[in-house]
Coordinates of N, CA and C in Angstrom, one line a residue:
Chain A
X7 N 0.8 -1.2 0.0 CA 0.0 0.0 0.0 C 0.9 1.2 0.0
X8 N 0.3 2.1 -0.7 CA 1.4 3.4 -0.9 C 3.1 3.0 -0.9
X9 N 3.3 2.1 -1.8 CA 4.7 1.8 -2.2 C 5.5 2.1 -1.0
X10 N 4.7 0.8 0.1 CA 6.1 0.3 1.5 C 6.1 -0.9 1.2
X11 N 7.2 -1.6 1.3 CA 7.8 -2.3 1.1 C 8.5 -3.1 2.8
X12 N 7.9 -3.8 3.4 CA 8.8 -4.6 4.6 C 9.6 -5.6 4.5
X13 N 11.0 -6.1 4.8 CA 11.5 -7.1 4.5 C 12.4 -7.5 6.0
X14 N 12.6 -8.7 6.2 CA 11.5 -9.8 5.1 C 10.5 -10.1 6.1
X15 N 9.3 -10.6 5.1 CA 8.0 -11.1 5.5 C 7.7 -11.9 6.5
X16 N 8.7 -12.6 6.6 CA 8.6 -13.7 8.0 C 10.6 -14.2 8.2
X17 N 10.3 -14.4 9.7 CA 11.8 -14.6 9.8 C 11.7 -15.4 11.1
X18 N 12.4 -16.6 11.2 CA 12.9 -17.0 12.1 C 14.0 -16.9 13.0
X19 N 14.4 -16.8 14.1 CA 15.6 -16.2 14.9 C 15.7 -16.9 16.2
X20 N 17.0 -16.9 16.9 CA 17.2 -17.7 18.1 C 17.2 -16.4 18.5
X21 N 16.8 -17.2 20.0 CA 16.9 -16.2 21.3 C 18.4 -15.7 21.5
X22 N 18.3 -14.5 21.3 CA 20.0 -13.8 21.8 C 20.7 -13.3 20.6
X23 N 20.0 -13.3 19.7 CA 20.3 -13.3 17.8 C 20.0 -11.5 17.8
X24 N 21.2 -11.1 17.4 CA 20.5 -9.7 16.7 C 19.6 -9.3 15.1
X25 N 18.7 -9.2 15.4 CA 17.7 -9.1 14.0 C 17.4 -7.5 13.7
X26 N 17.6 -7.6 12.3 CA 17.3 -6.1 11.8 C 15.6 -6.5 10.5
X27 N 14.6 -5.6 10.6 CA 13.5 -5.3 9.8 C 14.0 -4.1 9.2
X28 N 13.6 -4.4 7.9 CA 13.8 -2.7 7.4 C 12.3 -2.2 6.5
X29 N 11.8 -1.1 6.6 CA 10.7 -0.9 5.9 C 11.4 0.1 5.1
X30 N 11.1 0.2 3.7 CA 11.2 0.9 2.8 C 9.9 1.7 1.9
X31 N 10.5 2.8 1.6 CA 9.0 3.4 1.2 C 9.1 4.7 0.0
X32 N 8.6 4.7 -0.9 CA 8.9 5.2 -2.1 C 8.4 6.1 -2.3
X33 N 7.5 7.5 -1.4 CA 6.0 7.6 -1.3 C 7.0 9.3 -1.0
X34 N 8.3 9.4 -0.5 CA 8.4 10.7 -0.2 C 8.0 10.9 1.3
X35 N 7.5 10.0 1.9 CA 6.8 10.2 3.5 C 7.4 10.8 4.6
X36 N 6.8 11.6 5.1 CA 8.1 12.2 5.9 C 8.4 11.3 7.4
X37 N 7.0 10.8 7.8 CA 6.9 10.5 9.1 C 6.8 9.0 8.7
X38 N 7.6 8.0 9.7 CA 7.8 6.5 9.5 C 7.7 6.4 11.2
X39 N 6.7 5.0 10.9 CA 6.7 5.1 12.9 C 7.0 3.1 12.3
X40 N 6.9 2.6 13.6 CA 7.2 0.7 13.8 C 6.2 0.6 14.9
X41 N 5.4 0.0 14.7 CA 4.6 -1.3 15.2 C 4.7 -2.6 15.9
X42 N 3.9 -3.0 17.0 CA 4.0 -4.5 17.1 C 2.6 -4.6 17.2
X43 N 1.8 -5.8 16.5 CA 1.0 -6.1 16.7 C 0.6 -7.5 17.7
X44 N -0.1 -7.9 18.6 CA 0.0 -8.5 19.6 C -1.2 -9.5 20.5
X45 N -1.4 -10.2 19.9 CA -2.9 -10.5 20.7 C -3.7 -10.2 21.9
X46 N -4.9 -9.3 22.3 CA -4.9 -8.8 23.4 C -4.3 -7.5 23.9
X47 N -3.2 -7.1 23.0 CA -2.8 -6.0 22.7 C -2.7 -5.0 21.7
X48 N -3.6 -5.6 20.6 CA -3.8 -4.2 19.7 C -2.4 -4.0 19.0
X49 N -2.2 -2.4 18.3 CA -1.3 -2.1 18.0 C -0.1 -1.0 19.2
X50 N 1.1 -1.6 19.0 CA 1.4 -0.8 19.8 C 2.7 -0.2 19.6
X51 N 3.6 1.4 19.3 CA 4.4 2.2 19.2 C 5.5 1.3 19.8
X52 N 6.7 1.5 18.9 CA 7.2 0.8 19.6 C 8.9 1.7 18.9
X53 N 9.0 2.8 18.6 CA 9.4 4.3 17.9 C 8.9 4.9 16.7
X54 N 9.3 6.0 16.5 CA 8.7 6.3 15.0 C 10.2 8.0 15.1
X55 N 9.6 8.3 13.7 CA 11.0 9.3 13.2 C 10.2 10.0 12.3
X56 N 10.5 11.5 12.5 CA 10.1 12.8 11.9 C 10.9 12.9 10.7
X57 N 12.1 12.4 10.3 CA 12.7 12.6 9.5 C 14.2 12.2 9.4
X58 N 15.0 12.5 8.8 CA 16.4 11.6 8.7 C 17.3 11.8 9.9
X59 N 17.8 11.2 10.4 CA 18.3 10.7 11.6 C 17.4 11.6 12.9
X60 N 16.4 11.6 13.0 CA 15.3 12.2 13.7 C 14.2 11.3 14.5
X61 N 14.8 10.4 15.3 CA 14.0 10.0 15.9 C 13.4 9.9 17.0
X62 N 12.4 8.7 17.7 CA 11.8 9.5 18.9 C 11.5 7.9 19.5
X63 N 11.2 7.4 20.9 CA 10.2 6.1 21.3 C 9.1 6.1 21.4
X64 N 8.8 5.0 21.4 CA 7.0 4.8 21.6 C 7.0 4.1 22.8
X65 N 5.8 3.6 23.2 CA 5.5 3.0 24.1 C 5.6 2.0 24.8
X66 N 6.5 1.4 24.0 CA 7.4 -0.2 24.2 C 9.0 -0.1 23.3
X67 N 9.9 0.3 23.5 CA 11.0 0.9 23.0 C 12.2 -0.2 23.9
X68 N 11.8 -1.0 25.1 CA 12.7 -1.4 25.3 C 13.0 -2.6 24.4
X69 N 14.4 -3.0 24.1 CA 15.1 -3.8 23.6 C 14.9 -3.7 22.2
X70 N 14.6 -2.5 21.7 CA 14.5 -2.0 20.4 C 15.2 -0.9 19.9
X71 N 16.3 -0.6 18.7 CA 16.5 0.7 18.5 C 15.8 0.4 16.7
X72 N 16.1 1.8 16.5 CA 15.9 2.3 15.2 C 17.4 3.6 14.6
X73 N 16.8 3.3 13.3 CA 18.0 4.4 12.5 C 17.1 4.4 11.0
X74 N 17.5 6.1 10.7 CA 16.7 6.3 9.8 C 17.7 7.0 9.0
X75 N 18.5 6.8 8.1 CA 20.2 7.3 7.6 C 19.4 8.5 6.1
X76 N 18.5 7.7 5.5 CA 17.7 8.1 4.7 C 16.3 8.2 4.4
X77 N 15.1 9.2 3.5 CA 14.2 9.3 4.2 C 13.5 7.9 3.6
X78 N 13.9 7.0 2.8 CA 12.8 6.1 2.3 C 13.1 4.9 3.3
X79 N 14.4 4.9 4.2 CA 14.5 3.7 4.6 C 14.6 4.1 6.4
X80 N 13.4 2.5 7.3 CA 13.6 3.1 8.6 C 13.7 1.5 9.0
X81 N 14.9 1.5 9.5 CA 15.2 0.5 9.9 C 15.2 0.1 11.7
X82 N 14.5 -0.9 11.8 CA 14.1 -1.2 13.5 C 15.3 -2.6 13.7
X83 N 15.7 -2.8 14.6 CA 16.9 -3.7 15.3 C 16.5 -4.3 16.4
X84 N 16.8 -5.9 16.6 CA 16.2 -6.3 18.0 C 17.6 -6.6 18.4
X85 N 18.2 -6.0 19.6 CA 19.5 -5.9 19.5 C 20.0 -7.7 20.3
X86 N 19.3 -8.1 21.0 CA 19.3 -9.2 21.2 C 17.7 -10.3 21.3
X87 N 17.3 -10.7 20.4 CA 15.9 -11.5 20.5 C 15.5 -12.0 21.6
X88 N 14.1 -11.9 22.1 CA 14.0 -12.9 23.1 C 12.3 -13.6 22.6
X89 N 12.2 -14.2 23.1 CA 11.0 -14.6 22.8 C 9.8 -13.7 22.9
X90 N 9.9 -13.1 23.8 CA 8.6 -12.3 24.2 C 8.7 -10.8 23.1
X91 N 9.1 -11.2 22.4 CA 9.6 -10.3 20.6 C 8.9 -10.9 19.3
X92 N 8.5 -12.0 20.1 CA 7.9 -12.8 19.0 C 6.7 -11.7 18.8
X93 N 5.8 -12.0 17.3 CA 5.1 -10.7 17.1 C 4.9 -10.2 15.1
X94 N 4.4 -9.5 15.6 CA 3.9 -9.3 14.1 C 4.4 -7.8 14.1
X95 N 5.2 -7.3 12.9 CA 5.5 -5.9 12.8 C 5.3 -5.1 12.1
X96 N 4.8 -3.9 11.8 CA 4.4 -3.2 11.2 C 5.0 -1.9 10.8
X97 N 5.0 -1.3 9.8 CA 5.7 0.0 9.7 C 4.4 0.5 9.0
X98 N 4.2 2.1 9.0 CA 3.6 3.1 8.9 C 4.4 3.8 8.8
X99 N 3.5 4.7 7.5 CA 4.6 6.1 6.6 C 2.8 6.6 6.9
X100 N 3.6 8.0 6.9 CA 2.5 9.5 6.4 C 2.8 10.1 7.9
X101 N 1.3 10.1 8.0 CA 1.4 11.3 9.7 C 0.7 12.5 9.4
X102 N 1.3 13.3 8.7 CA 0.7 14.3 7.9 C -0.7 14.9 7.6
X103 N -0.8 13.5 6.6 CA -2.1 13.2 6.4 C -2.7 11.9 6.6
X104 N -2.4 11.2 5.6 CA -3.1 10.0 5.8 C -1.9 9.0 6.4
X105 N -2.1 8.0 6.7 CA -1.3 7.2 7.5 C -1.2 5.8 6.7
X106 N -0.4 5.3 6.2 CA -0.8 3.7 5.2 C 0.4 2.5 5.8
X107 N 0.0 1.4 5.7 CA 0.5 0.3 6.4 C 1.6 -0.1 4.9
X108 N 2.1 -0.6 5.7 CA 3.2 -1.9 5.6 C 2.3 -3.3 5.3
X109 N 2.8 -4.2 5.2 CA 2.3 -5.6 4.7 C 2.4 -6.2 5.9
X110 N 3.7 -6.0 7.0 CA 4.1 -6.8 8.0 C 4.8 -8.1 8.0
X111 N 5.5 -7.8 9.2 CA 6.5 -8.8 9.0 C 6.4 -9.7 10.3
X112 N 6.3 -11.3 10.3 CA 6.0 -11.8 11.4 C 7.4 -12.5 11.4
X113 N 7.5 -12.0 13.0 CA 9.0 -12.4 13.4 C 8.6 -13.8 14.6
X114 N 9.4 -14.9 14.5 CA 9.3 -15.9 15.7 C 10.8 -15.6 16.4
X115 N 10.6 -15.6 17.4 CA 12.3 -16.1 18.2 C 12.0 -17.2 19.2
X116 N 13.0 -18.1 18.8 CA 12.7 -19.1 19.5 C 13.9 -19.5 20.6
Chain B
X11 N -0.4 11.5 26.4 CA -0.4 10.9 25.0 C -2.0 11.2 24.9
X12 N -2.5 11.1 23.8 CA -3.7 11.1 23.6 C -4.1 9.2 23.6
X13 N -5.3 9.5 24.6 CA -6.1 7.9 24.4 C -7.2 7.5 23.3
X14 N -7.4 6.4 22.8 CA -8.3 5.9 21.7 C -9.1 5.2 22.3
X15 N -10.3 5.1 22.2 CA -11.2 3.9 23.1 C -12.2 3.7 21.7
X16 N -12.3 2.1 21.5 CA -13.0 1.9 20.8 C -14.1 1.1 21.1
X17 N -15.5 1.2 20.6 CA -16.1 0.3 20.8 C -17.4 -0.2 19.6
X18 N -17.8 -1.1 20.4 CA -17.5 -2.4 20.9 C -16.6 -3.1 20.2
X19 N -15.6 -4.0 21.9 CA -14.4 -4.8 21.2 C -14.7 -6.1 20.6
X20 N -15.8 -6.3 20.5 CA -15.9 -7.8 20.2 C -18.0 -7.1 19.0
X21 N -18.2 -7.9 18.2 CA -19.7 -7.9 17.3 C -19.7 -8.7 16.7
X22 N -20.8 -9.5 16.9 CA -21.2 -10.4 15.9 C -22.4 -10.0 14.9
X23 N -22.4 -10.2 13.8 CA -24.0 -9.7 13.2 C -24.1 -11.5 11.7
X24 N -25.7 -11.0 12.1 CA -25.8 -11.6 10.7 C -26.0 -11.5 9.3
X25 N -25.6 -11.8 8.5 CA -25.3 -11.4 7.1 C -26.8 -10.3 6.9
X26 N -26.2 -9.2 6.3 CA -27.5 -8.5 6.1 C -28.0 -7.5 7.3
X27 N -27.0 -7.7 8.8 CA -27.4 -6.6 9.4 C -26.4 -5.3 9.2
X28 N -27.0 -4.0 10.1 CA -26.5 -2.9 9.8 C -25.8 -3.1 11.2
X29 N -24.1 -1.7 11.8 CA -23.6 -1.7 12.7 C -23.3 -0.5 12.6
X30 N -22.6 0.0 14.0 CA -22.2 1.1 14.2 C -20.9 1.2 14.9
X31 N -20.1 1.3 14.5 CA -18.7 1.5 15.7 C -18.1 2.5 15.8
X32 N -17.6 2.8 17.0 CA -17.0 3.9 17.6 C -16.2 4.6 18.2
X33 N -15.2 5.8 18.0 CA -13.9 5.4 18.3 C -13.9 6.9 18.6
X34 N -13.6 7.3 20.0 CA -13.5 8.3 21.1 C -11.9 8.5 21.4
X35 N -11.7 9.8 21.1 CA -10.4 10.3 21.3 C -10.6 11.4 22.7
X36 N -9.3 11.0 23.1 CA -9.4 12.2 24.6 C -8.9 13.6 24.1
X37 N -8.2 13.8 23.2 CA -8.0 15.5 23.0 C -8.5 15.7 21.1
X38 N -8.0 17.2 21.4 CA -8.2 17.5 19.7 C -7.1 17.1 18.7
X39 N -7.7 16.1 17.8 CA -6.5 16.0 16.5 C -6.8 16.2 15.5
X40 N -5.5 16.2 14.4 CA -5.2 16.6 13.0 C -6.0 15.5 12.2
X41 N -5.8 14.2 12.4 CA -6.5 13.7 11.7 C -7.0 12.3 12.1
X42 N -7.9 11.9 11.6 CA -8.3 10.3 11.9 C -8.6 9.6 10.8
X43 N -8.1 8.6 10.9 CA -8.3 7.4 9.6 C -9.2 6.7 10.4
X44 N -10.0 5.5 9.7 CA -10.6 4.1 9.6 C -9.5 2.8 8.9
X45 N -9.1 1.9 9.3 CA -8.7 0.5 9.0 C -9.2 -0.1 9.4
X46 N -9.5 -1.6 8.4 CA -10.1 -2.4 8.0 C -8.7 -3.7 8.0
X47 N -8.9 -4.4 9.0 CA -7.6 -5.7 8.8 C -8.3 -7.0 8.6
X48 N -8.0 -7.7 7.1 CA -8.6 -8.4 7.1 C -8.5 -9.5 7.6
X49 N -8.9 -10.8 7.9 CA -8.6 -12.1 8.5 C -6.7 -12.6 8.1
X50 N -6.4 -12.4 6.8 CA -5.3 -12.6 6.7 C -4.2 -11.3 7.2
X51 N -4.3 -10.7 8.0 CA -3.5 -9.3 8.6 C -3.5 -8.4 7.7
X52 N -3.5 -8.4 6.3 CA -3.5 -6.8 5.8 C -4.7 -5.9 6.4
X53 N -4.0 -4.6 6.3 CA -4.6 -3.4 6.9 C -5.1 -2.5 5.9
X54 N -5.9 -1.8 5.9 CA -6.9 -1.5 4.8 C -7.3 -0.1 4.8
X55 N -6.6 0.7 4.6 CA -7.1 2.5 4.6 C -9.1 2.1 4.1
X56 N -9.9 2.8 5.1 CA -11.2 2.7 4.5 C -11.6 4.4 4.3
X57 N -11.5 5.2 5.2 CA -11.5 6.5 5.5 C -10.5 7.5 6.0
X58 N -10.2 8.4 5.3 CA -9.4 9.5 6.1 C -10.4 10.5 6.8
X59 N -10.6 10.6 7.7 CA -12.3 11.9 7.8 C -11.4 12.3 9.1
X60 N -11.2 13.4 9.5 CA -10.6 14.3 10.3 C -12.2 15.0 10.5
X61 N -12.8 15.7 10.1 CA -13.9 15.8 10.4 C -15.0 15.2 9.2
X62 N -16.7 15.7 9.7 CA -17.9 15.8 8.5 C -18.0 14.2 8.2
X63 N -18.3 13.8 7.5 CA -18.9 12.3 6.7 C -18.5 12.3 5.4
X64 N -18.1 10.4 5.3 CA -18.0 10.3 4.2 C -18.5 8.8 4.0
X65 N -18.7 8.9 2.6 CA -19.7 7.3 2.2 C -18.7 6.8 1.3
X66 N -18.6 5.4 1.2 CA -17.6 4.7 0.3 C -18.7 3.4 0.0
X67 N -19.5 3.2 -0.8 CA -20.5 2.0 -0.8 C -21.2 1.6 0.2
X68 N -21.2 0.3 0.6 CA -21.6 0.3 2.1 C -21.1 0.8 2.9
X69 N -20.2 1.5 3.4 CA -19.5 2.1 4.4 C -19.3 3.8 4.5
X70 N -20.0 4.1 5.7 CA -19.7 6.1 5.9 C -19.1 5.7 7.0
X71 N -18.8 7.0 7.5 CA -18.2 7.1 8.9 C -18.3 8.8 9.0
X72 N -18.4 9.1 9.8 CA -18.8 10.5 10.6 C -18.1 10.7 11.4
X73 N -17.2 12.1 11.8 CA -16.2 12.5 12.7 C -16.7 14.0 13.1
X74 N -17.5 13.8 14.6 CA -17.2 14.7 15.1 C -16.2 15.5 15.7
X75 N -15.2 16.6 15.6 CA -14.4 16.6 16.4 C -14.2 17.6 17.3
X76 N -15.6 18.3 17.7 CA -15.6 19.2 18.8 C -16.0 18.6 19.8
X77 N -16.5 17.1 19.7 CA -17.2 16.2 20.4 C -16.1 14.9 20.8
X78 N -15.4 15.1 20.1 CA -13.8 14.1 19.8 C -14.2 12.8 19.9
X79 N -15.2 12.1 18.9 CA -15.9 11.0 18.5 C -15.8 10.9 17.1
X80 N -15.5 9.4 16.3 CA -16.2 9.4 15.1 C -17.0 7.8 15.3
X81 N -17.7 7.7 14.3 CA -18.6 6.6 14.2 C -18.5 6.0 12.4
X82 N -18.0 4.2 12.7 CA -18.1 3.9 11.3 C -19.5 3.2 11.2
X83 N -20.1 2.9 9.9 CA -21.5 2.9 9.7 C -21.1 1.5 8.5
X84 N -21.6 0.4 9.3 CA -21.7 -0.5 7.8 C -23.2 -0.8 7.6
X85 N -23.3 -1.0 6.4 CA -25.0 -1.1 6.4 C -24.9 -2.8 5.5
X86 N -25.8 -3.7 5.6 CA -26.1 -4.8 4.9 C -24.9 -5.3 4.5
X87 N -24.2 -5.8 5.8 CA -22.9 -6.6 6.2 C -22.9 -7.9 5.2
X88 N -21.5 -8.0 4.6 CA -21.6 -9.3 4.3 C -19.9 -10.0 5.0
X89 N -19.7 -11.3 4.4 CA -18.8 -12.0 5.4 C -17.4 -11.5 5.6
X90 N -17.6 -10.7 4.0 CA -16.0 -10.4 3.5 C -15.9 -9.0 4.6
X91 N -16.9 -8.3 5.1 CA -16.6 -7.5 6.4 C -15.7 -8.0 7.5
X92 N -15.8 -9.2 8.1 CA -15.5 -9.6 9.0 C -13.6 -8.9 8.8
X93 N -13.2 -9.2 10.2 CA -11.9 -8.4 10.9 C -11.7 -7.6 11.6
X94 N -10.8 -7.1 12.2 CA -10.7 -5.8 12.8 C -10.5 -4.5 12.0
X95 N -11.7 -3.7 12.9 CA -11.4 -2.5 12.6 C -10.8 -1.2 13.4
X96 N -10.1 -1.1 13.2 CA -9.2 0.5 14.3 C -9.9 1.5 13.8
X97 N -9.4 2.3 14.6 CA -9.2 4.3 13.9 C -7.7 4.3 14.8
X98 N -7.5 5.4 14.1 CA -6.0 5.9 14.3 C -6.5 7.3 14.3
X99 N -5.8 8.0 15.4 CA -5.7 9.7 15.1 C -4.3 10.0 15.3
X100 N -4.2 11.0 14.7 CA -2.6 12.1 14.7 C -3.2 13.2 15.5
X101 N -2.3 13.4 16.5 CA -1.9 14.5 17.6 C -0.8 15.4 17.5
X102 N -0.9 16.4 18.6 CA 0.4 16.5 18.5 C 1.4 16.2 17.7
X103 N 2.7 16.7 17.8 CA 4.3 16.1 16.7 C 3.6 15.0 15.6
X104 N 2.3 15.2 15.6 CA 2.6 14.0 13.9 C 2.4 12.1 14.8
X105 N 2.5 12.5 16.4 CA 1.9 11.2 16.9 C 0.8 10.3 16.3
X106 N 0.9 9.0 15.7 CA -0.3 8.6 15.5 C -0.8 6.8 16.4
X107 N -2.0 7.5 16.6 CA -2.0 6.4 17.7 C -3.5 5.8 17.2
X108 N -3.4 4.5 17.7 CA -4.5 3.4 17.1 C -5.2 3.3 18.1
X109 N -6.5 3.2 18.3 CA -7.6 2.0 19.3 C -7.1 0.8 19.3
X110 N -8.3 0.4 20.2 CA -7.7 -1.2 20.3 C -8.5 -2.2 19.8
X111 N -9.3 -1.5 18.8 CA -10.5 -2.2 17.8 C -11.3 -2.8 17.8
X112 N -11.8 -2.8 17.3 CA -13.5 -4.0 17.1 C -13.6 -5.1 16.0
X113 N -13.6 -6.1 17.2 CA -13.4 -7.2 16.3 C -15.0 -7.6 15.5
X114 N -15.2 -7.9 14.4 CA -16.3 -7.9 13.6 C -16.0 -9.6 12.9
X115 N -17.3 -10.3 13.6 CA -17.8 -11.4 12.8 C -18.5 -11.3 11.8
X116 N -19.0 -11.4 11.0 CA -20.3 -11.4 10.0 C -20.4 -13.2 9.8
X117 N -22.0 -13.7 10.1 CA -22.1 -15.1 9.8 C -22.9 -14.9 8.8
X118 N -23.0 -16.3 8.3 CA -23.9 -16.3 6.9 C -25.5 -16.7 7.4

């Protein structure tokens, strides 16, 4: 939707593995936020960035960073996996105006 | 942060009924969407309405926002409805934050 692009789609990982998602977006968007989606938990912030190397946390930020070097690409990092990361992820471009999803990417750590 | 409360979290209807959902913001925002997630996770722009009403076939939705409520309106549900639906508003810095949605059955 609105030319985002998440990679990759599904990924398996050991506990204690560093994993990088990257969402890409072709759209010019200024604002890029990251997502977890969660059973019982909805969606939930987990950072987002105003613009290139401009960013900010959300509401679940631990054991997560981000880097945004350029504006099409925002890359999220699990700097060591643990299970409880297991989850479905999401990236979102716009802000502005309208807000459009990512496809998502479901991560297992086992 | 601004809060989203949506309701009802859970509806069941049967094919052919009408519904109403509703999604209550605690301050004033820039804008509010409607999403539509279908059973297989894609997420689905349905409405951008920051304020006033808008109709998309079976589907309007109305945003009051001196009242900081909007309301989505499906009329003569069918199965392919079923899923979650959010709203999302933008606040403040360009914050955008989701409800915690309504889950929608449609049976045949």
């Amino acid at each position: 939707d609105a030319g985002i692009t998440q990679s990759p789609r599904h990924k398996v990982t050991e506990t204690g593995t560093p994993v990088t998602l990257r969402c890409h977006q072709t759209e010019n968007h200024r604002y890029m936020y990251w997502y977890r989606q969660d059973p019982g938990h909805g969606l939930r912030l987990i950072h987002y960035s105003y613009g290139v190397k401009d960013t900010d946390k959300g509401e679940v930020s631990d054991g997560y960073s981000v880097s945004r070097s350029k504006t099409e690409d925002f890359l999220l990092t699990l700097e060591s996996a643990t299970s409880s990361q297991t989850s479905v992820y999401f990236c979102v471009t716009g802000g502005n105006t309208e807000a459009f999803f990512g496809q998502g990417t479901r991560l297992t750590v086992v | 942060g601004i809060q989203v409360e949506q309701s009802p979290p859970d509806l069941i209807l049967q094919e052919g009924a009408n519904s109403t959902l509703r999604c209550n913001f605690s301050d004033s925002v820039n804008n509010l969407q409607w999403f539509h997630q279908n059973p297989w996770g894609q997420l689905i722009n349905l409405f951008y309405i920051p304020s006033g009403t808008k109709q998309n076939g079976r589907l309007s939705a109305t945003t009051v926002a001196t009242e900081r409520y909007s309301l989505l309106y499906i009329s003569s549900s069918q199965t392919t409805d079923s899923g979650v639906y959010f709203c999302a508003v933008t606040g403040g810095y360009q914050k955008v934050t989701f409800g915690t949605g309504t889950k929608l059955q449609v049976i045949p």
